Short mmCIF file of C-alpha atoms in Angstrom, two decimals:
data_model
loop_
_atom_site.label_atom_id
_atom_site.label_comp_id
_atom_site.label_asym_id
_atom_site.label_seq_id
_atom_site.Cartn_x
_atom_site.Cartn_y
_atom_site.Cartn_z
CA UNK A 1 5.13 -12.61 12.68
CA UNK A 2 8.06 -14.97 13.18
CA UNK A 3 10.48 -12.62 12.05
CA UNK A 4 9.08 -9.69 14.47
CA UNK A 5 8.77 -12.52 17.09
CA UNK A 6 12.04 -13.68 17.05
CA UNK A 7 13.97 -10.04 17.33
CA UNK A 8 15.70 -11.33 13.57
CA UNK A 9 16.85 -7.56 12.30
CA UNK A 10 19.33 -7.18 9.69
CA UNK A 11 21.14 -3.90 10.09
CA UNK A 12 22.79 -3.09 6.50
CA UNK A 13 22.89 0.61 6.96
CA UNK A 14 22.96 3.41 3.88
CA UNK A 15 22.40 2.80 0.19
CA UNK A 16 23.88 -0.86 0.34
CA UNK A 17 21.12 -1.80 3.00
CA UNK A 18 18.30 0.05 0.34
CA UNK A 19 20.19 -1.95 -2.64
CA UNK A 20 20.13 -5.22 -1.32
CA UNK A 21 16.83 -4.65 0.43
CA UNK A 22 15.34 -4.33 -3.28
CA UNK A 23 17.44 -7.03 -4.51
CA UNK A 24 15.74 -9.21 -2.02
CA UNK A 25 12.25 -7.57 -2.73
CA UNK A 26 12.82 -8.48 -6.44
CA UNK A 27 14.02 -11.98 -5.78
CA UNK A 28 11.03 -12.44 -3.75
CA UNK A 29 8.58 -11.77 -6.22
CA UNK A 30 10.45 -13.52 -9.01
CA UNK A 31 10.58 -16.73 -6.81
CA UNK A 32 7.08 -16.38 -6.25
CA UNK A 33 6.00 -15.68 -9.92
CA UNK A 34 8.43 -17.88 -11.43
CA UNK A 35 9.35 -20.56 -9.44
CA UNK A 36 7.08 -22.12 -6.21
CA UNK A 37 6.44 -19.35 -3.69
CA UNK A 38 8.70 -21.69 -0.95
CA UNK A 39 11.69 -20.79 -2.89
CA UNK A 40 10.62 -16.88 -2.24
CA UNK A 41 10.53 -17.64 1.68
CA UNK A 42 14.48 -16.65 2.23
CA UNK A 43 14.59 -13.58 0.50
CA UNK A 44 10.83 -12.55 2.00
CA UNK A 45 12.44 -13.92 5.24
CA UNK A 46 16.04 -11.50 4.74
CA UNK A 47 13.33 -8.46 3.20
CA UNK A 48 11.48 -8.54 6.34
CA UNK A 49 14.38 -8.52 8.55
CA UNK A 50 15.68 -5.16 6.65
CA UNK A 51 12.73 -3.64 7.06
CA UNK A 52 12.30 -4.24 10.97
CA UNK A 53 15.78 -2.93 11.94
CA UNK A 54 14.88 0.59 11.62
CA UNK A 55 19.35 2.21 11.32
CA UNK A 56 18.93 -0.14 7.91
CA UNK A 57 19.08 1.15 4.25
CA UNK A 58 15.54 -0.02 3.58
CA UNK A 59 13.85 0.76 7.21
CA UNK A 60 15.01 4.30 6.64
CA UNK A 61 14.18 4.72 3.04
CA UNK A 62 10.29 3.35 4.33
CA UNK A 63 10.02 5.77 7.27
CA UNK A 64 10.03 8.51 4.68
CA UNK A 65 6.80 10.44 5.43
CA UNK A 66 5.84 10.33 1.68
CA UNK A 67 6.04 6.31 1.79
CA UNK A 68 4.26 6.29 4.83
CA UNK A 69 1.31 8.30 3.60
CA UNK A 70 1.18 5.69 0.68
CA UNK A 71 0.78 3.10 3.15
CA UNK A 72 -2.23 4.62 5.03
CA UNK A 73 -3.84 4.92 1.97
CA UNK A 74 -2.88 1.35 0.66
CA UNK A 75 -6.21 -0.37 0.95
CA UNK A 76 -7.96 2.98 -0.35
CA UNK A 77 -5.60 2.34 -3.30
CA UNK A 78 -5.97 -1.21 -3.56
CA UNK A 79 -10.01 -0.52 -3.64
CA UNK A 80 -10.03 2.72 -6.34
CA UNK A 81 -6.81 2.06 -8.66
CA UNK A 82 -9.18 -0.45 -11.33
CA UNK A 83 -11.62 2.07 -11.16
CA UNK A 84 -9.35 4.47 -12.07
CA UNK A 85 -7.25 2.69 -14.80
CA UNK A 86 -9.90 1.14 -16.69
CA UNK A 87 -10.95 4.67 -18.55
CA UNK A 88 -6.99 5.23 -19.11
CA UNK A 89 -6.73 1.57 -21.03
CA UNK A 90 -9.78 2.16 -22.63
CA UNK A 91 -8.43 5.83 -24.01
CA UNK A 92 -5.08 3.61 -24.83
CA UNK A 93 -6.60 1.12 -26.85
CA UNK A 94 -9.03 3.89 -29.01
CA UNK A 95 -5.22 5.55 -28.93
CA UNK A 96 -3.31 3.07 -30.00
CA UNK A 97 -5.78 2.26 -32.83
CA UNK A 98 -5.76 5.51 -34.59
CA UNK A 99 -1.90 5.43 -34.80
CA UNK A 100 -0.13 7.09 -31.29
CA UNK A 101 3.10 5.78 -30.16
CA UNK A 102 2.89 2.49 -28.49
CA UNK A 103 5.90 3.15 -25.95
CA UNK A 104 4.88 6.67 -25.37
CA UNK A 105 0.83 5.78 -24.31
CA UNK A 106 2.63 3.44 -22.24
CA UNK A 107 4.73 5.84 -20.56
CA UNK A 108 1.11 8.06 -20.14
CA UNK A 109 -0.37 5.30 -18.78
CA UNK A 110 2.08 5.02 -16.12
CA UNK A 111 2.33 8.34 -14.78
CA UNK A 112 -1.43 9.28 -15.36
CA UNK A 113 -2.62 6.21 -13.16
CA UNK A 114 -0.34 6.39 -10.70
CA UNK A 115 -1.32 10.21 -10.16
CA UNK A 116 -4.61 9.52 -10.70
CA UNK A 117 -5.06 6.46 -8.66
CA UNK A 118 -2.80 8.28 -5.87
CA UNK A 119 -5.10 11.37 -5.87
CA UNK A 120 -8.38 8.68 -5.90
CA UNK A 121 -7.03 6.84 -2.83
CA UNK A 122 -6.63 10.15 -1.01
CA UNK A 123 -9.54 11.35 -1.25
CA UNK A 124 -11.29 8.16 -1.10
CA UNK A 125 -9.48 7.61 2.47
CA UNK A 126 -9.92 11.27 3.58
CA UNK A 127 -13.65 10.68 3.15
CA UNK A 128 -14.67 6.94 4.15
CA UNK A 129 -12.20 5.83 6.01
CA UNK A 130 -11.42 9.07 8.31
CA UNK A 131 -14.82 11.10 7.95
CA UNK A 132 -17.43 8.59 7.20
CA UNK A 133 -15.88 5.51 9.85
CA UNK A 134 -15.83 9.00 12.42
CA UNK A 135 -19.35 9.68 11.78
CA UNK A 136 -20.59 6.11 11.87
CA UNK A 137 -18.77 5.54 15.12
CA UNK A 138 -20.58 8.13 16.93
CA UNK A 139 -24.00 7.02 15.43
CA UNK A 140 -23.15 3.50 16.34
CA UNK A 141 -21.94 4.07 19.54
CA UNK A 142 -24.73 6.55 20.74
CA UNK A 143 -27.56 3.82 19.87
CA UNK A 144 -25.83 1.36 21.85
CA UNK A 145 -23.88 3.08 24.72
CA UNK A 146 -25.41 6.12 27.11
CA UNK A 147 -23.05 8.47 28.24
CA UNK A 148 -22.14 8.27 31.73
CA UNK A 149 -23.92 11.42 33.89
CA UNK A 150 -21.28 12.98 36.51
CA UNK A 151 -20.52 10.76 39.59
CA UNK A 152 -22.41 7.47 38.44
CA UNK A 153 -20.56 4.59 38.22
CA UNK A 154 -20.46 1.65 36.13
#
């Protein structure tokens, strides 16, 4: 919020502004995982700037309409992806056991669960959070709101 607040926008523009948008995106989580998550405040702060000044590398590589979709869907994802890879480890580990490739189940698991757990989060979202929150709004709201008729006020 401070960053948005204070109008802080860092304008790198092209594939140098995407570069060292990740660069701070991976410094951020290694500070945070490796060291004490204060050290990961200045590149989180620099990340966030990138990303808020919309002519940047990054901002432009996130307003792609795929990358946007993912991020509607984000909490459906964050909600079905166990779900999802849990059978896929499971079929890995009975796998792995009777002899497959380590690297190449690994490389399975990857792309199946990301599909997979993509294609969950979809339709999870299509259904409960657009058509289900829809219909519960109008059930809610009917019990506890009457329409207005025509010419009565409030």
């Amino acid at each position: 919020m401070l960053v948005s607040a204070t109008g802080f926008r860092i304008r790198i523009p092209g594939r140098l502004g995407l570069a060292v948008g990740l660069a701070c995106g991976a410094a951020m989580y290694a500070s945070l995982v490796l060291f004490h998550p204060f050290v990961g405040l200045l590149p989180g702060f620099l990340l966030f700037g990138m990303v808020l000044a919309p002519e940047s590398g990054l901002g432009k590589a996130l307003s792609a309409p795929a990358l946007q979709y993912v991020g509607k869907i984000s909490y459906s994802l964050y909600l079905v992806h166990p779900f999802v890879l849990f059978p896929l480890q499971v079929i890995g580990l009975k796998l792995v056991a009777a002899g497959v490739d380590r690297w190449l189940l690994w490389a399975a698991f990857i792309v199946l669960g990301l599909v997979m757990s993509l294609v969950a989060s979809a339709i999870s979202y299509e259904l409960i959070e657009v058509r289900l929150r829809r219909l519960l709004d109008g059930a809610i709201r009917g019990m506890f709101f009457r329409p207005l008729k025509v010419g009565q006020s409030v």
